[in-house]
Amino acid sequence: AQSVTQLGSHVSVSEGALVLLRCNYSSSVPPYLFWYVQYPNQGLQLLLKYTTGATLVKGINGFEAEFKKSETSFHLTKPSAHMSDAAEYFCAVSAADSWGKLQFGAGTQVVVTP
Amino acid sequence: NAGVMQNPRHLVRRRGQEARLRCSPMKGHSHVYWYRQLPEEGLKFMVYLQKENIIDESGMPKERFSAEFPKEGPSILRIQQVVRGDSAAYFCASSPSGRLETQYFGPGTRLLVL
């Protein structure tokens, strides 16, 4: 079984500051890890994913995440926040032996202040 | 290439009525996933379907909920005798072949039960 924990339901960052969103997972088999972003009243858009290989994954809009197996973490970062980054972010895990169904964290709402 | 289409975008039902939610996957995608997002929560997996087959329905409530993905036409999530607790956003996602393929999400159907 898999589970995902996102630390912090709300995060406020200043424009230009570092964005750091934390995600920890548990999985009994090798996990596949994802970050999605959701803008108000819209569906989810994939930011990046880790399946195998390089543990530092680069995604769209300047985001990246690093898979750390020893820490069971997959934190999302962006060096410099932009106003357009205000949205809700979801970390998700899928087990390698599953049919691809995603287990989502509760989400982190990001507010960007001028 | 049109994205995942869901309709209606908003649906209001009175308790005891039926709700039918439709999902048209992206062209060339034959795998569909349904997720439910309750207020202030992350998305929860409901069911995974391929054309004419239900592959995994482990997240579906045992009663009143059903899903299908016919050979022709959209995937349908059906909720019979709706109750207030069914009020949520229902998202459909599609992928070309399941497993590790990226899931593309639709804009969701927001169901309100009065």
PDB file of N, CA, C and O in Angstrom, chain B residues 53-93:
ATOM      1  N   ASN B  53     -14.049  -2.661 -20.278  1.00  0.00           N
ATOM      2  CA  ASN B  53     -13.607  -3.443 -19.122  1.00  0.00           C
ATOM      3  C   ASN B  53     -13.356  -2.551 -17.918  1.00  0.00           C
ATOM      4  O   ASN B  53     -12.775  -1.478 -18.043  1.00  0.00           O
ATOM      5  N   ILE B  54     -13.787  -3.017 -16.758  1.00  0.00           N
ATOM      6  CA  ILE B  54     -13.410  -2.386 -15.504  1.00  0.00           C
ATOM      7  C   ILE B  54     -12.194  -3.144 -14.971  1.00  0.00           C
ATOM      8  O   ILE B  54     -12.263  -4.346 -14.728  1.00  0.00           O
ATOM      9  N   ILE B  55     -11.082  -2.434 -14.818  1.00  0.00           N
ATOM     10  CA  ILE B  55      -9.843  -3.082 -14.412  1.00  0.00           C
ATOM     11  C   ILE B  55      -9.677  -3.060 -12.898  1.00  0.00           C
ATOM     12  O   ILE B  55      -9.256  -4.031 -12.282  1.00  0.00           O
ATOM     13  N   ASP B  56      -9.993  -1.919 -12.304  1.00  0.00           N
ATOM     14  CA  ASP B  56      -9.789  -1.758 -10.859  1.00  0.00           C
ATOM     15  C   ASP B  56     -10.865  -0.816 -10.344  1.00  0.00           C
ATOM     16  O   ASP B  56     -10.895   0.338 -10.753  1.00  0.00           O
ATOM     17  N   GLU B  57     -11.755  -1.310  -9.515  1.00  0.00           N
ATOM     18  CA  GLU B  57     -12.794  -0.468  -8.935  1.00  0.00           C
ATOM     19  C   GLU B  57     -12.679  -0.439  -7.420  1.00  0.00           C
ATOM     20  O   GLU B  57     -13.665  -0.257  -6.704  1.00  0.00           O
ATOM     21  N   SER B  58     -11.476  -0.587  -6.928  1.00  0.00           N
ATOM     22  CA  SER B  58     -11.258  -0.681  -5.488  1.00  0.00           C
ATOM     23  C   SER B  58     -11.617   0.594  -4.745  1.00  0.00           C
ATOM     24  O   SER B  58     -11.830   0.574  -3.538  1.00  0.00           O
ATOM     25  N   GLY B  59     -11.705   1.716  -5.425  1.00  0.00           N
ATOM     26  CA  GLY B  59     -12.032   2.968  -4.764  1.00  0.00           C
ATOM     27  C   GLY B  59     -13.491   3.374  -4.884  1.00  0.00           C
ATOM     28  O   GLY B  59     -13.888   4.424  -4.388  1.00  0.00           O
ATOM     29  N   MET B  60     -14.281   2.557  -5.513  1.00  0.00           N
ATOM     30  CA  MET B  60     -15.700   2.877  -5.708  1.00  0.00           C
ATOM     31  C   MET B  60     -16.496   2.493  -4.473  1.00  0.00           C
ATOM     32  O   MET B  60     -16.335   1.388  -3.935  1.00  0.00           O
ATOM     33  N   PRO B  61     -17.370   3.376  -4.018  1.00  0.00           N
ATOM     34  CA  PRO B  61     -18.309   2.971  -2.967  1.00  0.00           C
ATOM     35  C   PRO B  61     -19.093   1.746  -3.428  1.00  0.00           C
ATOM     36  O   PRO B  61     -19.369   1.583  -4.619  1.00  0.00           O
ATOM     37  N   LYS B  62     -19.422   0.895  -2.477  1.00  0.00           N
ATOM     38  CA  LYS B  62     -20.026  -0.400  -2.833  1.00  0.00           C
ATOM     39  C   LYS B  62     -21.438  -0.256  -3.385  1.00  0.00           C
ATOM     40  O   LYS B  62     -21.890  -1.093  -4.185  1.00  0.00           O
ATOM     41  N   GLU B  63     -22.119   0.799  -3.007  1.00  0.00           N
ATOM     42  CA  GLU B  63     -23.501   0.964  -3.445  1.00  0.00           C
ATOM     43  C   GLU B  63     -23.657   2.287  -4.185  1.00  0.00           C
ATOM     44  O   GLU B  63     -22.918   3.242  -3.952  1.00  0.00           O
ATOM     45  N   ARG B  64     -24.568   2.329  -5.068  1.00  0.00           N
ATOM     46  CA  ARG B  64     -25.060   3.517  -5.792  1.00  0.00           C
ATOM     47  C   ARG B  64     -24.126   4.015  -6.881  1.00  0.00           C
ATOM     48  O   ARG B  64     -24.562   4.780  -7.732  1.00  0.00           O
ATOM     49  N   PHE B  65     -22.876   3.622  -6.865  1.00  0.00           N
ATOM     50  CA  PHE B  65     -21.915   4.120  -7.856  1.00  0.00           C
ATOM     51  C   PHE B  65     -21.613   3.025  -8.885  1.00  0.00           C
ATOM     52  O   PHE B  65     -21.408   1.868  -8.526  1.00  0.00           O
ATOM     53  N   SER B  66     -21.538   3.440 -10.144  1.00  0.00           N
ATOM     54  CA  SER B  66     -21.126   2.508 -11.186  1.00  0.00           C
ATOM     55  C   SER B  66     -20.411   3.290 -12.279  1.00  0.00           C
ATOM     56  O   SER B  66     -20.590   4.507 -12.403  1.00  0.00           O
ATOM     57  N   ALA B  67     -19.610   2.586 -13.051  1.00  0.00           N
ATOM     58  CA  ALA B  67     -18.869   3.238 -14.137  1.00  0.00           C
ATOM     59  C   ALA B  67     -18.811   2.299 -15.323  1.00  0.00           C
ATOM     60  O   ALA B  67     -18.832   1.079 -15.178  1.00  0.00           O
ATOM     61  N   GLU B  68     -18.735   2.903 -16.493  1.00  0.00           N
ATOM     62  CA  GLU B  68     -18.596   2.126 -17.710  1.00  0.00           C
ATOM     63  C   GLU B  68     -17.781   2.916 -18.719  1.00  0.00           C
ATOM     64  O   GLU B  68     -17.699   4.140 -18.668  1.00  0.00           O
ATOM     65  N   PHE B  69     -17.209   2.190 -19.651  1.00  0.00           N
ATOM     66  CA  PHE B  69     -16.446   2.797 -20.747  1.00  0.00           C
ATOM     67  C   PHE B  69     -16.738   1.931 -21.968  1.00  0.00           C
ATOM     68  O   PHE B  69     -16.033   0.980 -22.256  1.00  0.00           O
ATOM     69  N   PRO B  70     -17.803   2.262 -22.681  1.00  0.00           N
ATOM     70  CA  PRO B  70     -18.227   1.412 -23.799  1.00  0.00           C
ATOM     71  C   PRO B  70     -17.275   1.492 -24.978  1.00  0.00           C
ATOM     72  O   PRO B  70     -16.412   2.386 -25.047  1.00  0.00           O
ATOM     73  N   LYS B  71     -17.477   0.583 -25.901  1.00  0.00           N
ATOM     74  CA  LYS B  71     -16.638   0.546 -27.092  1.00  0.00           C
ATOM     75  C   LYS B  71     -16.723   1.858 -27.862  1.00  0.00           C
ATOM     76  O   LYS B  71     -15.726   2.350 -28.395  1.00  0.00           O
ATOM     77  N   GLU B  72     -17.909   2.399 -27.919  1.00  0.00           N
ATOM     78  CA  GLU B  72     -18.114   3.688 -28.570  1.00  0.00           C
ATOM     79  C   GLU B  72     -18.655   4.679 -27.554  1.00  0.00           C
ATOM     80  O   GLU B  72     -19.520   4.328 -26.759  1.00  0.00           O
ATOM     81  N   GLY B  73     -18.185   5.880 -27.597  1.00  0.00           N
ATOM     82  CA  GLY B  73     -18.736   6.902 -26.714  1.00  0.00           C
ATOM     83  C   GLY B  73     -17.906   7.140 -25.477  1.00  0.00           C
ATOM     84  O   GLY B  73     -16.882   6.480 -25.244  1.00  0.00           O
ATOM     85  N   PRO B  74     -18.378   8.075 -24.656  1.00  0.00           N
ATOM     86  CA  PRO B  74     -17.590   8.471 -23.500  1.00  0.00           C
ATOM     87  C   PRO B  74     -17.693   7.472 -22.350  1.00  0.00           C
ATOM     88  O   PRO B  74     -18.564   6.590 -22.340  1.00  0.00           O
ATOM     89  N   SER B  75     -16.823   7.650 -21.395  1.00  0.00           N
ATOM     90  CA  SER B  75     -16.945   6.915 -20.137  1.00  0.00           C
ATOM     91  C   SER B  75     -17.998   7.621 -19.284  1.00  0.00           C
ATOM     92  O   SER B  75     -18.121   8.848 -19.313  1.00  0.00           O
ATOM     93  N   ILE B  76     -18.767   6.835 -18.569  1.00  0.00           N
ATOM     94  CA  ILE B  76     -19.851   7.372 -17.742  1.00  0.00           C
ATOM     95  C   ILE B  76     -19.637   6.944 -16.293  1.00  0.00           C
ATOM     96  O   ILE B  76     -19.407   5.756 -16.022  1.00  0.00           O
ATOM     97  N   LEU B  77     -19.715   7.913 -15.406  1.00  0.00           N
ATOM     98  CA  LEU B  77     -19.774   7.622 -13.969  1.00  0.00           C
ATOM     99  C   LEU B  77     -21.199   7.929 -13.535  1.00  0.00           C
ATOM    100  O   LEU B  77     -21.679   9.041 -13.707  1.00  0.00           O
ATOM    101  N   ARG B  78     -21.849   6.944 -12.967  1.00  0.00           N
ATOM    102  CA  ARG B  78     -23.249   7.069 -12.606  1.00  0.00           C
ATOM    103  C   ARG B  78     -23.397   6.952 -11.096  1.00  0.00           C
ATOM    104  O   ARG B  78     -22.870   6.025 -10.482  1.00  0.00           O
ATOM    105  N   ILE B  79     -24.128   7.910 -10.547  1.00  0.00           N
ATOM    106  CA  ILE B  79     -24.409   7.880  -9.110  1.00  0.00           C
ATOM    107  C   ILE B  79     -25.922   7.849  -8.935  1.00  0.00           C
ATOM    108  O   ILE B  79     -26.607   8.801  -9.332  1.00  0.00           O
ATOM    109  N   GLN B  80     -26.424   6.784  -8.386  1.00  0.00           N
ATOM    110  CA  GLN B  80     -27.860   6.664  -8.162  1.00  0.00           C
ATOM    111  C   GLN B  80     -28.225   7.169  -6.768  1.00  0.00           C
ATOM    112  O   GLN B  80     -27.415   7.091  -5.832  1.00  0.00           O
ATOM    113  N   GLN B  81     -29.424   7.707  -6.667  1.00  0.00           N
ATOM    114  CA  GLN B  81     -29.965   8.146  -5.373  1.00  0.00           C
ATOM    115  C   GLN B  81     -28.953   8.976  -4.591  1.00  0.00           C
ATOM    116  O   GLN B  81     -28.561   8.630  -3.472  1.00  0.00           O
ATOM    117  N   VAL B  82     -28.542  10.074  -5.190  1.00  0.00           N
ATOM    118  CA  VAL B  82     -27.481  10.891  -4.610  1.00  0.00           C
ATOM    119  C   VAL B  82     -27.856  11.385  -3.218  1.00  0.00           C
ATOM    120  O   VAL B  82     -29.025  11.623  -2.905  1.00  0.00           O
ATOM    121  N   VAL B  83     -26.819  11.523  -2.400  1.00  0.00           N
ATOM    122  CA  VAL B  83     -26.945  12.094  -1.056  1.00  0.00           C
ATOM    123  C   VAL B  83     -25.996  13.283  -0.968  1.00  0.00           C
ATOM    124  O   VAL B  83     -25.129  13.464  -1.821  1.00  0.00           O
ATOM    125  N   ARG B  84     -26.188  14.102   0.073  1.00  0.00           N
ATOM    126  CA  ARG B  84     -25.392  15.323   0.184  1.00  0.00           C
ATOM    127  C   ARG B  84     -23.901  15.030   0.234  1.00  0.00           C
ATOM    128  O   ARG B  84     -23.088  15.804  -0.259  1.00  0.00           O
ATOM    129  N   GLY B  85     -23.541  13.914   0.818  1.00  0.00           N
ATOM    130  CA  GLY B  85     -22.123  13.553   0.907  1.00  0.00           C
ATOM    131  C   GLY B  85     -21.468  13.250  -0.432  1.00  0.00           C
ATOM    132  O   GLY B  85     -20.243  13.128  -0.504  1.00  0.00           O
ATOM    133  N   ASP B  86     -22.285  13.138  -1.479  1.00  0.00           N
ATOM    134  CA  ASP B  86     -21.726  12.927  -2.822  1.00  0.00           C
ATOM    135  C   ASP B  86     -21.262  14.229  -3.460  1.00  0.00           C
ATOM    136  O   ASP B  86     -20.619  14.207  -4.518  1.00  0.00           O
ATOM    137  N   SER B  87     -21.597  15.360  -2.841  1.00  0.00           N
ATOM    138  CA  SER B  87     -21.165  16.652  -3.376  1.00  0.00           C
ATOM    139  C   SER B  87     -19.640  16.707  -3.392  1.00  0.00           C
ATOM    140  O   SER B  87     -18.988  16.548  -2.357  1.00  0.00           O
ATOM    141  N   ALA B  88     -19.086  16.911  -4.561  1.00  0.00           N
ATOM    142  CA  ALA B  88     -17.633  16.867  -4.734  1.00  0.00           C
ATOM    143  C   ALA B  88     -17.319  17.251  -6.171  1.00  0.00           C
ATOM    144  O   ALA B  88     -18.214  17.425  -6.992  1.00  0.00           O
ATOM    145  N   ALA B  89     -16.023  17.340  -6.441  1.00  0.00           N
ATOM    146  CA  ALA B  89     -15.566  17.486  -7.822  1.00  0.00           C
ATOM    147  C   ALA B  89     -15.098  16.114  -8.298  1.00  0.00           C
ATOM    148  O   ALA B  89     -14.356  15.435  -7.598  1.00  0.00           O
ATOM    149  N   TYR B  90     -15.562  15.724  -9.454  1.00  0.00           N
ATOM    150  CA  TYR B  90     -15.219  14.419 -10.012  1.00  0.00           C
ATOM    151  C   TYR B  90     -14.354  14.656 -11.245  1.00  0.00           C
ATOM    152  O   TYR B  90     -14.761  15.342 -12.181  1.00  0.00           O
ATOM    153  N   PHE B  91     -13.165  14.077 -11.198  1.00  0.00           N
ATOM    154  CA  PHE B  91     -12.211  14.262 -12.290  1.00  0.00           C
ATOM    155  C   PHE B  91     -11.991  12.956 -13.023  1.00  0.00           C
ATOM    156  O   PHE B  91     -11.893  11.881 -12.424  1.00  0.00           O
ATOM    157  N   CYS B  92     -11.870  13.100 -14.287  1.00  0.00           N
ATOM    158  CA  CYS B  92     -11.531  11.986 -15.146  1.00  0.00           C
ATOM    159  C   CYS B  92     -10.134  12.244 -15.703  1.00  0.00           C
ATOM    160  O   CYS B  92      -9.771  13.394 -15.974  1.00  0.00           O
ATOM    161  N   ALA B  93      -9.358  11.191 -15.850  1.00  0.00           N
ATOM    162  CA  ALA B  93      -8.040  11.294 -16.472  1.00  0.00           C
ATOM    163  C   ALA B  93      -7.908  10.186 -17.499  1.00  0.00           C
ATOM    164  O   ALA B  93      -8.488   9.104 -17.337  1.00  0.00           O
TER     165      ALA B  93
END
